[in-house]
């Protein structure tokens, strides 16, 4: 099966994790992926306290988005727009996410991610018996899904070498980022290198990276052209790792938002 667009970050994560995954992580990856595409923007507000400076993260929707956003993208944009009257703080993002997807966030994978994987032929809804007795169903990978999982995991493994190339081969950094696409956010070892990767792509690669043809770039909109990787600026369909500050969006602040919003348990062990 020919892939016409690279999987989004939550799609890649759930695909490689099926049949069980962490819904919170999938949702966080969804927001991070849209930050990479330039669909969302983050602001880090420093608030001085008596003992320490507190950093408050705000998410905003970028202006002038196209009308034909993919369903997953449009849904996350809706959540952030609903949080904007409260300045898009993490507590409000989480509250609106719970409102949109349900108390356990099941609506996010069940209505958006898993059906999207099935539409690509990468997963299918199969009947199973829980404990060998109770009839149920869940999404599992198809043979095409197994092949795509292997490709993603291979790209992730190669991406782990990125720190070695940061100072001596920035074009190789761009190539590895382009190959991994949104799955770059699944490589936990790279989190501490986000700023260096962004700086390398922005300052040392520039136009050279735009010539790297990935042919399967991330697509936040049905009308996006995902044929090129542009490290310098967000360009319809290109995956821009270097244009934003990922350091301001961390997993800790998002998890803290669940505590502040009183969200229910949506941790690991969920399945489509």
PDB file of C-alpha atoms in Angstrom:
ATOM      1  CA  UNK A   1       0.000   0.000   0.000  1.00  0.00           C
ATOM      2  CA  UNK A   2       1.377   3.386  -0.979  1.00  0.00           C
ATOM      3  CA  UNK A   3       1.521   5.942   1.830  1.00  0.00           C
ATOM      4  CA  UNK A   4       0.472   9.371   0.607  1.00  0.00           C
ATOM      5  CA  UNK A   5       1.160  11.176   3.885  1.00  0.00           C
ATOM      6  CA  UNK A   6       3.303  10.446   6.921  1.00  0.00           C
ATOM      7  CA  UNK A   7       1.421   9.478  10.052  1.00  0.00           C
ATOM      8  CA  UNK A   8       0.840  12.134  12.679  1.00  0.00           C
ATOM      9  CA  UNK A   9       2.635  11.728  15.997  1.00  0.00           C
ATOM     10  CA  UNK A  10      -0.320  10.143  17.868  1.00  0.00           C
ATOM     11  CA  UNK A  11      -1.059   7.870  14.899  1.00  0.00           C
ATOM     12  CA  UNK A  12       2.556   6.691  14.785  1.00  0.00           C
ATOM     13  CA  UNK A  13       2.611   6.129  18.546  1.00  0.00           C
ATOM     14  CA  UNK A  14      -0.645   4.172  18.680  1.00  0.00           C
ATOM     15  CA  UNK A  15       0.266   2.135  15.591  1.00  0.00           C
ATOM     16  CA  UNK A  16       3.545   0.899  17.076  1.00  0.00           C
ATOM     17  CA  UNK A  17       1.862   0.349  20.478  1.00  0.00           C
ATOM     18  CA  UNK A  18      -1.292  -1.526  19.426  1.00  0.00           C
ATOM     19  CA  UNK A  19      -3.227  -3.072  20.938  1.00  0.00           C
ATOM     20  CA  UNK A  20      -2.416  -1.181  24.184  1.00  0.00           C
ATOM     21  CA  UNK A  21      -1.155   2.371  24.667  1.00  0.00           C
ATOM     22  CA  UNK A  22      -1.259   5.422  26.956  1.00  0.00           C
ATOM     23  CA  UNK A  23      -4.050   7.793  25.880  1.00  0.00           C
ATOM     24  CA  UNK A  24      -2.540  10.785  27.685  1.00  0.00           C
ATOM     25  CA  UNK A  25       0.727  10.287  25.833  1.00  0.00           C
ATOM     26  CA  UNK A  26      -1.121  10.002  22.514  1.00  0.00           C
ATOM     27  CA  UNK A  27      -2.931  13.268  23.192  1.00  0.00           C
ATOM     28  CA  UNK A  28       0.254  15.078  24.238  1.00  0.00           C
ATOM     29  CA  UNK A  29       1.936  13.883  21.059  1.00  0.00           C
ATOM     30  CA  UNK A  30      -0.995  15.252  19.090  1.00  0.00           C
ATOM     31  CA  UNK A  31      -0.439  18.747  20.451  1.00  0.00           C
ATOM     32  CA  UNK A  32       3.333  18.516  19.999  1.00  0.00           C
ATOM     33  CA  UNK A  33       2.909  17.427  16.395  1.00  0.00           C
ATOM     34  CA  UNK A  34       0.702  20.429  15.652  1.00  0.00           C
ATOM     35  CA  UNK A  35       3.297  22.694  17.230  1.00  0.00           C
ATOM     36  CA  UNK A  36       5.827  21.229  14.802  1.00  0.00           C
ATOM     37  CA  UNK A  37       3.537  21.884  11.870  1.00  0.00           C
ATOM     38  CA  UNK A  38       2.944  25.463  12.942  1.00  0.00           C
ATOM     39  CA  UNK A  39      -0.777  24.820  13.430  1.00  0.00           C
ATOM     40  CA  UNK A  40      -0.361  25.653  17.131  1.00  0.00           C
ATOM     41  CA  UNK A  41       1.993  28.037  18.897  1.00  0.00           C
ATOM     42  CA  UNK A  42       3.240  27.995  22.466  1.00  0.00           C
ATOM     43  CA  UNK A  43       4.135  30.825  24.811  1.00  0.00           C
ATOM     44  CA  UNK A  44       6.150  30.471  27.999  1.00  0.00           C
ATOM     45  CA  UNK A  45       5.143  33.086  30.591  1.00  0.00           C
ATOM     46  CA  UNK A  46       7.520  33.543  33.523  1.00  0.00           C
ATOM     47  CA  UNK A  47       5.683  34.454  36.735  1.00  0.00           C
ATOM     48  CA  UNK A  48       7.809  35.571  39.644  1.00  0.00           C
ATOM     49  CA  UNK A  49       6.976  33.932  42.968  1.00  0.00           C
ATOM     50  CA  UNK A  50       8.201  34.340  46.529  1.00  0.00           C
ATOM     51  CA  UNK A  51      10.518  31.345  46.262  1.00  0.00           C
ATOM     52  CA  UNK A  52      10.941  30.611  42.564  1.00  0.00           C
ATOM     53  CA  UNK A  53       9.905  31.678  39.107  1.00  0.00           C
ATOM     54  CA  UNK A  54       6.978  29.703  37.780  1.00  0.00           C
ATOM     55  CA  UNK A  55       6.696  29.027  34.053  1.00  0.00           C
ATOM     56  CA  UNK A  56       3.139  29.027  32.689  1.00  0.00           C
ATOM     57  CA  UNK A  57       2.606  27.504  29.245  1.00  0.00           C
ATOM     58  CA  UNK A  58      -0.033  28.883  26.870  1.00  0.00           C
ATOM     59  CA  UNK A  59      -1.151  27.202  23.642  1.00  0.00           C
ATOM     60  CA  UNK A  60      -2.560  29.314  20.805  1.00  0.00           C
ATOM     61  CA  UNK A  61      -4.046  28.501  17.411  1.00  0.00           C
ATOM     62  CA  UNK A  62      -2.018  29.937  14.542  1.00  0.00           C
ATOM     63  CA  UNK A  63      -3.855  32.443  12.319  1.00  0.00           C
ATOM     64  CA  UNK A  64      -4.963  31.811   8.737  1.00  0.00           C
ATOM     65  CA  UNK A  65      -5.264  28.030   8.902  1.00  0.00           C
ATOM     66  CA  UNK A  66      -6.728  26.312   5.828  1.00  0.00           C
ATOM     67  CA  UNK A  67     -10.359  25.219   5.962  1.00  0.00           C
ATOM     68  CA  UNK A  68      -9.716  21.590   5.033  1.00  0.00           C
ATOM     69  CA  UNK A  69      -7.869  20.403   8.127  1.00  0.00           C
ATOM     70  CA  UNK A  70      -7.814  16.667   8.695  1.00  0.00           C
ATOM     71  CA  UNK A  71     -10.298  15.471  11.360  1.00  0.00           C
ATOM     72  CA  UNK A  72      -7.628  14.815  14.022  1.00  0.00           C
ATOM     73  CA  UNK A  73      -6.034  18.219  13.455  1.00  0.00           C
ATOM     74  CA  UNK A  74      -9.381  20.014  13.416  1.00  0.00           C
ATOM     75  CA  UNK A  75     -10.409  18.321  16.670  1.00  0.00           C
ATOM     76  CA  UNK A  76      -7.245  19.364  18.540  1.00  0.00           C
ATOM     77  CA  UNK A  77      -7.555  22.895  17.144  1.00  0.00           C
ATOM     78  CA  UNK A  78     -11.123  22.967  18.477  1.00  0.00           C
ATOM     79  CA  UNK A  79      -9.840  22.033  21.946  1.00  0.00           C
ATOM     80  CA  UNK A  80      -7.234  24.801  21.937  1.00  0.00           C
ATOM     81  CA  UNK A  81      -9.725  27.386  20.643  1.00  0.00           C
ATOM     82  CA  UNK A  82     -12.104  26.462  23.467  1.00  0.00           C
ATOM     83  CA  UNK A  83      -9.274  27.060  25.960  1.00  0.00           C
ATOM     84  CA  UNK A  84      -8.286  30.448  24.517  1.00  0.00           C
ATOM     85  CA  UNK A  85     -10.703  32.512  26.680  1.00  0.00           C
ATOM     86  CA  UNK A  86      -8.711  31.188  29.677  1.00  0.00           C
ATOM     87  CA  UNK A  87      -5.395  32.047  27.978  1.00  0.00           C
ATOM     88  CA  UNK A  88      -4.800  28.508  26.728  1.00  0.00           C
ATOM     89  CA  UNK A  89      -3.143  27.384  29.964  1.00  0.00           C
ATOM     90  CA  UNK A  90      -2.477  23.668  30.394  1.00  0.00           C
ATOM     91  CA  UNK A  91      -5.166  23.266  33.045  1.00  0.00           C
ATOM     92  CA  UNK A  92      -7.744  24.611  30.608  1.00  0.00           C
ATOM     93  CA  UNK A  93      -6.364  22.589  27.676  1.00  0.00           C
ATOM     94  CA  UNK A  94      -6.806  19.434  29.747  1.00  0.00           C
ATOM     95  CA  UNK A  95     -10.296  20.474  30.891  1.00  0.00           C
ATOM     96  CA  UNK A  96     -11.405  21.083  27.307  1.00  0.00           C
ATOM     97  CA  UNK A  97      -9.802  17.795  26.228  1.00  0.00           C
ATOM     98  CA  UNK A  98     -11.828  15.921  28.851  1.00  0.00           C
ATOM     99  CA  UNK A  99     -14.954  17.727  27.681  1.00  0.00           C
ATOM    100  CA  UNK A 100     -14.260  16.890  24.036  1.00  0.00           C
ATOM    101  CA  UNK A 101     -13.091  13.271  24.386  1.00  0.00           C
ATOM    102  CA  UNK A 102     -14.755  12.082  27.591  1.00  0.00           C
ATOM    103  CA  UNK A 103     -13.632  11.582  31.166  1.00  0.00           C
ATOM    104  CA  UNK A 104     -11.046   8.961  30.214  1.00  0.00           C
ATOM    105  CA  UNK A 105     -10.184  10.595  26.884  1.00  0.00           C
ATOM    106  CA  UNK A 106     -11.320   7.449  25.078  1.00  0.00           C
ATOM    107  CA  UNK A 107     -12.936   9.512  22.337  1.00  0.00           C
ATOM    108  CA  UNK A 108      -9.530  10.680  21.079  1.00  0.00           C
ATOM    109  CA  UNK A 109      -8.206   7.274  19.961  1.00  0.00           C
ATOM    110  CA  UNK A 110     -11.603   5.625  19.403  1.00  0.00           C
ATOM    111  CA  UNK A 111     -13.117   8.315  17.173  1.00  0.00           C
ATOM    112  CA  UNK A 112     -10.029   9.842  15.567  1.00  0.00           C
ATOM    113  CA  UNK A 113      -6.759   7.919  15.685  1.00  0.00           C
ATOM    114  CA  UNK A 114      -7.745   4.268  15.280  1.00  0.00           C
ATOM    115  CA  UNK A 115     -10.316   4.912  12.509  1.00  0.00           C
ATOM    116  CA  UNK A 116      -7.666   6.958  10.673  1.00  0.00           C
ATOM    117  CA  UNK A 117      -5.245   4.030  10.890  1.00  0.00           C
ATOM    118  CA  UNK A 118      -7.971   1.699   9.641  1.00  0.00           C
ATOM    119  CA  UNK A 119      -8.723   4.025   6.721  1.00  0.00           C
ATOM    120  CA  UNK A 120      -5.071   3.712   5.670  1.00  0.00           C
ATOM    121  CA  UNK A 121      -5.215  -0.068   5.887  1.00  0.00           C
ATOM    122  CA  UNK A 122      -2.751  -0.121   8.787  1.00  0.00           C
ATOM    123  CA  UNK A 123      -5.152  -1.421  11.443  1.00  0.00           C
ATOM    124  CA  UNK A 124      -8.496  -3.192  11.582  1.00  0.00           C
ATOM    125  CA  UNK A 125     -11.249  -3.717  14.108  1.00  0.00           C
ATOM    126  CA  UNK A 126     -11.145  -7.346  15.212  1.00  0.00           C
ATOM    127  CA  UNK A 127     -13.439  -9.346  17.461  1.00  0.00           C
ATOM    128  CA  UNK A 128     -11.717 -10.692  20.563  1.00  0.00           C
ATOM    129  CA  UNK A 129     -12.725 -12.394  23.810  1.00  0.00           C
ATOM    130  CA  UNK A 130     -11.574 -10.755  27.022  1.00  0.00           C
ATOM    131  CA  UNK A 131     -10.287 -13.356  29.480  1.00  0.00           C
ATOM    132  CA  UNK A 132     -11.220 -15.859  26.784  1.00  0.00           C
ATOM    133  CA  UNK A 133     -14.908 -15.397  27.632  1.00  0.00           C
ATOM    134  CA  UNK A 134     -16.299 -11.869  27.187  1.00  0.00           C
ATOM    135  CA  UNK A 135     -16.951 -10.883  23.536  1.00  0.00           C
ATOM    136  CA  UNK A 136     -15.356  -7.560  22.649  1.00  0.00           C
ATOM    137  CA  UNK A 137     -13.402  -5.894  19.859  1.00  0.00           C
ATOM    138  CA  UNK A 138     -10.212  -3.933  19.448  1.00  0.00           C
ATOM    139  CA  UNK A 139      -8.003  -2.536  16.724  1.00  0.00           C
ATOM    140  CA  UNK A 140      -4.931  -4.520  15.781  1.00  0.00           C
ATOM    141  CA  UNK A 141      -2.292  -3.969  13.117  1.00  0.00           C
ATOM    142  CA  UNK A 142      -2.718  -5.427   9.642  1.00  0.00           C
ATOM    143  CA  UNK A 143       0.248  -6.818   7.686  1.00  0.00           C
ATOM    144  CA  UNK A 144       0.664  -3.343   6.168  1.00  0.00           C
ATOM    145  CA  UNK A 145       0.574  -1.926   9.689  1.00  0.00           C
ATOM    146  CA  UNK A 146       3.320  -4.323  10.770  1.00  0.00           C
ATOM    147  CA  UNK A 147       5.458  -3.135   7.849  1.00  0.00           C
ATOM    148  CA  UNK A 148       4.854   0.507   8.714  1.00  0.00           C
ATOM    149  CA  UNK A 149       5.657  -0.186  12.363  1.00  0.00           C
ATOM    150  CA  UNK A 150       8.975  -1.695  11.279  1.00  0.00           C
ATOM    151  CA  UNK A 151       9.723   1.363   9.111  1.00  0.00           C
ATOM    152  CA  UNK A 152       8.895   3.764  11.955  1.00  0.00           C
ATOM    153  CA  UNK A 153      10.979   1.849  14.480  1.00  0.00           C
ATOM    154  CA  UNK A 154      13.891   1.746  12.044  1.00  0.00           C
ATOM    155  CA  UNK A 155      13.698   5.510  11.507  1.00  0.00           C
ATOM    156  CA  UNK A 156      13.484   6.050  15.266  1.00  0.00           C
ATOM    157  CA  UNK A 157      16.552   3.892  15.843  1.00  0.00           C
ATOM    158  CA  UNK A 158      18.524   5.865  13.270  1.00  0.00           C
ATOM    159  CA  UNK A 159      17.281   9.142  14.773  1.00  0.00           C
ATOM    160  CA  UNK A 160      18.934   8.231  18.071  1.00  0.00           C
ATOM    161  CA  UNK A 161      22.242   9.027  16.356  1.00  0.00           C
ATOM    162  CA  UNK A 162      21.216  12.676  15.799  1.00  0.00           C
ATOM    163  CA  UNK A 163      23.196  14.082  18.778  1.00  0.00           C
ATOM    164  CA  UNK A 164      26.427  12.764  17.211  1.00  0.00           C
ATOM    165  CA  UNK A 165      25.849  14.804  14.061  1.00  0.00           C
ATOM    166  CA  UNK A 166      24.742  18.110  15.579  1.00  0.00           C
ATOM    167  CA  UNK A 167      28.170  19.771  15.418  1.00  0.00           C
ATOM    168  CA  UNK A 168      29.693  18.055  12.387  1.00  0.00           C
ATOM    169  CA  UNK A 169      26.944  17.149   9.882  1.00  0.00           C
ATOM    170  CA  UNK A 170      23.797  19.309  10.107  1.00  0.00           C
ATOM    171  CA  UNK A 171      22.455  18.083   6.751  1.00  0.00           C
ATOM    172  CA  UNK A 172      22.532  14.522   8.123  1.00  0.00           C
ATOM    173  CA  UNK A 173      20.548  15.786  11.117  1.00  0.00           C
ATOM    174  CA  UNK A 174      17.945  17.206   8.728  1.00  0.00           C
ATOM    175  CA  UNK A 175      17.804  13.941   6.785  1.00  0.00           C
ATOM    176  CA  UNK A 176      17.265  11.871   9.935  1.00  0.00           C
ATOM    177  CA  UNK A 177      14.566  14.234  11.207  1.00  0.00           C
ATOM    178  CA  UNK A 178      12.855  14.141   7.819  1.00  0.00           C
ATOM    179  CA  UNK A 179      12.939  10.332   7.737  1.00  0.00           C
ATOM    180  CA  UNK A 180      11.421  10.032  11.208  1.00  0.00           C
ATOM    181  CA  UNK A 181       8.802  12.741  10.700  1.00  0.00           C
ATOM    182  CA  UNK A 182       6.454  13.129  13.659  1.00  0.00           C
ATOM    183  CA  UNK A 183       7.785   9.857  15.118  1.00  0.00           C
ATOM    184  CA  UNK A 184      10.788  11.953  16.201  1.00  0.00           C
ATOM    185  CA  UNK A 185       8.717  12.783  19.303  1.00  0.00           C
ATOM    186  CA  UNK A 186       8.561   9.097  20.208  1.00  0.00           C
ATOM    187  CA  UNK A 187      12.339   9.034  20.717  1.00  0.00           C
ATOM    188  CA  UNK A 188      12.585   9.934  24.399  1.00  0.00           C
ATOM    189  CA  UNK A 189      16.381  10.251  24.286  1.00  0.00           C
ATOM    190  CA  UNK A 190      16.080  13.282  21.994  1.00  0.00           C
ATOM    191  CA  UNK A 191      13.943  15.401  24.325  1.00  0.00           C
ATOM    192  CA  UNK A 192      16.989  17.040  25.918  1.00  0.00           C
ATOM    193  CA  UNK A 193      18.347  17.825  22.426  1.00  0.00           C
ATOM    194  CA  UNK A 194      15.255  19.533  20.971  1.00  0.00           C
ATOM    195  CA  UNK A 195      16.745  23.000  21.299  1.00  0.00           C
ATOM    196  CA  UNK A 196      20.043  21.970  19.699  1.00  0.00           C
ATOM    197  CA  UNK A 197      18.265  20.186  16.853  1.00  0.00           C
ATOM    198  CA  UNK A 198      16.066  23.213  16.230  1.00  0.00           C
ATOM    199  CA  UNK A 199      19.069  25.548  16.255  1.00  0.00           C
ATOM    200  CA  UNK A 200      21.020  23.303  13.891  1.00  0.00           C
ATOM    201  CA  UNK A 201      18.170  23.143  11.388  1.00  0.00           C
ATOM    202  CA  UNK A 202      17.439  26.834  11.630  1.00  0.00           C
ATOM    203  CA  UNK A 203      20.984  28.255  11.606  1.00  0.00           C
ATOM    204  CA  UNK A 204      23.196  25.711   9.832  1.00  0.00           C
ATOM    205  CA  UNK A 205      20.972  23.913   7.342  1.00  0.00           C
ATOM    206  CA  UNK A 206      18.441  26.413   6.062  1.00  0.00           C
ATOM    207  CA  UNK A 207      17.788  26.056   2.358  1.00  0.00           C
ATOM    208  CA  UNK A 208      19.857  22.872   2.041  1.00  0.00           C
ATOM    209  CA  UNK A 209      17.221  20.959   3.993  1.00  0.00           C
ATOM    210  CA  UNK A 210      14.464  22.134   1.686  1.00  0.00           C
ATOM    211  CA  UNK A 211      16.001  20.029  -1.075  1.00  0.00           C
ATOM    212  CA  UNK A 212      15.507  16.833   0.933  1.00  0.00           C
ATOM    213  CA  UNK A 213      12.488  15.176  -0.654  1.00  0.00           C
ATOM    214  CA  UNK A 214      10.659  12.910   1.790  1.00  0.00           C
ATOM    215  CA  UNK A 215       7.566  12.408  -0.416  1.00  0.00           C
ATOM    216  CA  UNK A 216       5.645  11.383   2.694  1.00  0.00           C
ATOM    217  CA  UNK A 217       5.732  14.516   4.833  1.00  0.00           C
ATOM    218  CA  UNK A 218       3.240  15.190   7.611  1.00  0.00           C
ATOM    219  CA  UNK A 219      -0.072  16.522   6.436  1.00  0.00           C
ATOM    220  CA  UNK A 220      -2.163  18.620   8.778  1.00  0.00           C
ATOM    221  CA  UNK A 221      -4.660  19.410   6.040  1.00  0.00           C
ATOM    222  CA  UNK A 222      -6.137  17.420   3.210  1.00  0.00           C
ATOM    223  CA  UNK A 223      -4.879  20.112   0.870  1.00  0.00           C
ATOM    224  CA  UNK A 224      -1.299  20.219   2.158  1.00  0.00           C
ATOM    225  CA  UNK A 225       1.534  19.211  -0.157  1.00  0.00           C
ATOM    226  CA  UNK A 226       3.802  16.955   1.886  1.00  0.00           C
ATOM    227  CA  UNK A 227       6.488  16.500  -0.734  1.00  0.00           C
ATOM    228  CA  UNK A 228       9.294  18.525   0.816  1.00  0.00           C
ATOM    229  CA  UNK A 229      11.054  19.055   4.120  1.00  0.00           C
ATOM    230  CA  UNK A 230      11.664  22.717   4.903  1.00  0.00           C
ATOM    231  CA  UNK A 231      13.750  23.338   8.003  1.00  0.00           C
ATOM    232  CA  UNK A 232      13.609  27.094   7.691  1.00  0.00           C
ATOM    233  CA  UNK A 233       9.898  27.874   7.773  1.00  0.00           C
ATOM    234  CA  UNK A 234       6.494  26.231   7.972  1.00  0.00           C
ATOM    235  CA  UNK A 235       5.346  25.647   4.429  1.00  0.00           C
ATOM    236  CA  UNK A 236       2.091  23.906   3.512  1.00  0.00           C
ATOM    237  CA  UNK A 237       2.692  20.313   4.467  1.00  0.00           C
ATOM    238  CA  UNK A 238       6.354  20.495   5.414  1.00  0.00           C
ATOM    239  CA  UNK A 239       7.524  19.306   8.806  1.00  0.00           C
ATOM    240  CA  UNK A 240       9.237  22.202  10.525  1.00  0.00           C
ATOM    241  CA  UNK A 241      11.218  21.107  13.567  1.00  0.00           C
ATOM    242  CA  UNK A 242      13.278  24.275  13.765  1.00  0.00           C
ATOM    243  CA  UNK A 243      10.636  26.982  13.741  1.00  0.00           C
ATOM    244  CA  UNK A 244       9.352  26.743  17.322  1.00  0.00           C
ATOM    245  CA  UNK A 245      10.545  26.356  20.878  1.00  0.00           C
ATOM    246  CA  UNK A 246       9.700  22.817  22.004  1.00  0.00           C
ATOM    247  CA  UNK A 247      11.322  23.464  25.337  1.00  0.00           C
ATOM    248  CA  UNK A 248       8.249  25.393  26.441  1.00  0.00           C
ATOM    249  CA  UNK A 249       5.964  22.398  25.931  1.00  0.00           C
ATOM    250  CA  UNK A 250       7.003  19.632  28.264  1.00  0.00           C
ATOM    251  CA  UNK A 251       5.253  16.488  29.381  1.00  0.00           C
ATOM    252  CA  UNK A 252       5.397  17.559  33.025  1.00  0.00           C
ATOM    253  CA  UNK A 253       3.320  20.687  32.506  1.00  0.00           C
ATOM    254  CA  UNK A 254       0.703  18.695  30.621  1.00  0.00           C
ATOM    255  CA  UNK A 255       0.510  16.016  33.319  1.00  0.00           C
ATOM    256  CA  UNK A 256       0.215  18.730  35.956  1.00  0.00           C
ATOM    257  CA  UNK A 257      -2.753  20.064  34.022  1.00  0.00           C
ATOM    258  CA  UNK A 258      -4.612  16.810  34.649  1.00  0.00           C
ATOM    259  CA  UNK A 259      -4.138  17.194  38.376  1.00  0.00           C
ATOM    260  CA  UNK A 260      -5.248  20.828  38.284  1.00  0.00           C
ATOM    261  CA  UNK A 261      -8.295  20.038  36.149  1.00  0.00           C
ATOM    262  CA  UNK A 262      -9.320  17.039  38.224  1.00  0.00           C
ATOM    263  CA  UNK A 263      -9.134  14.715  35.215  1.00  0.00           C
ATOM    264  CA  UNK A 264      -9.907  11.042  35.524  1.00  0.00           C
ATOM    265  CA  UNK A 265      -7.441   8.217  35.061  1.00  0.00           C
ATOM    266  CA  UNK A 266      -6.424   7.928  31.428  1.00  0.00           C
ATOM    267  CA  UNK A 267      -3.018   6.405  31.873  1.00  0.00           C
ATOM    268  CA  UNK A 268      -1.387   3.392  30.231  1.00  0.00           C
ATOM    269  CA  UNK A 269      -3.092   0.147  29.342  1.00  0.00           C
ATOM    270  CA  UNK A 270      -5.888   1.482  27.154  1.00  0.00           C
ATOM    271  CA  UNK A 271      -6.801  -0.103  23.834  1.00  0.00           C
ATOM    272  CA  UNK A 272      -8.866   0.870  20.816  1.00  0.00           C
TER     273      UNK A 272
END
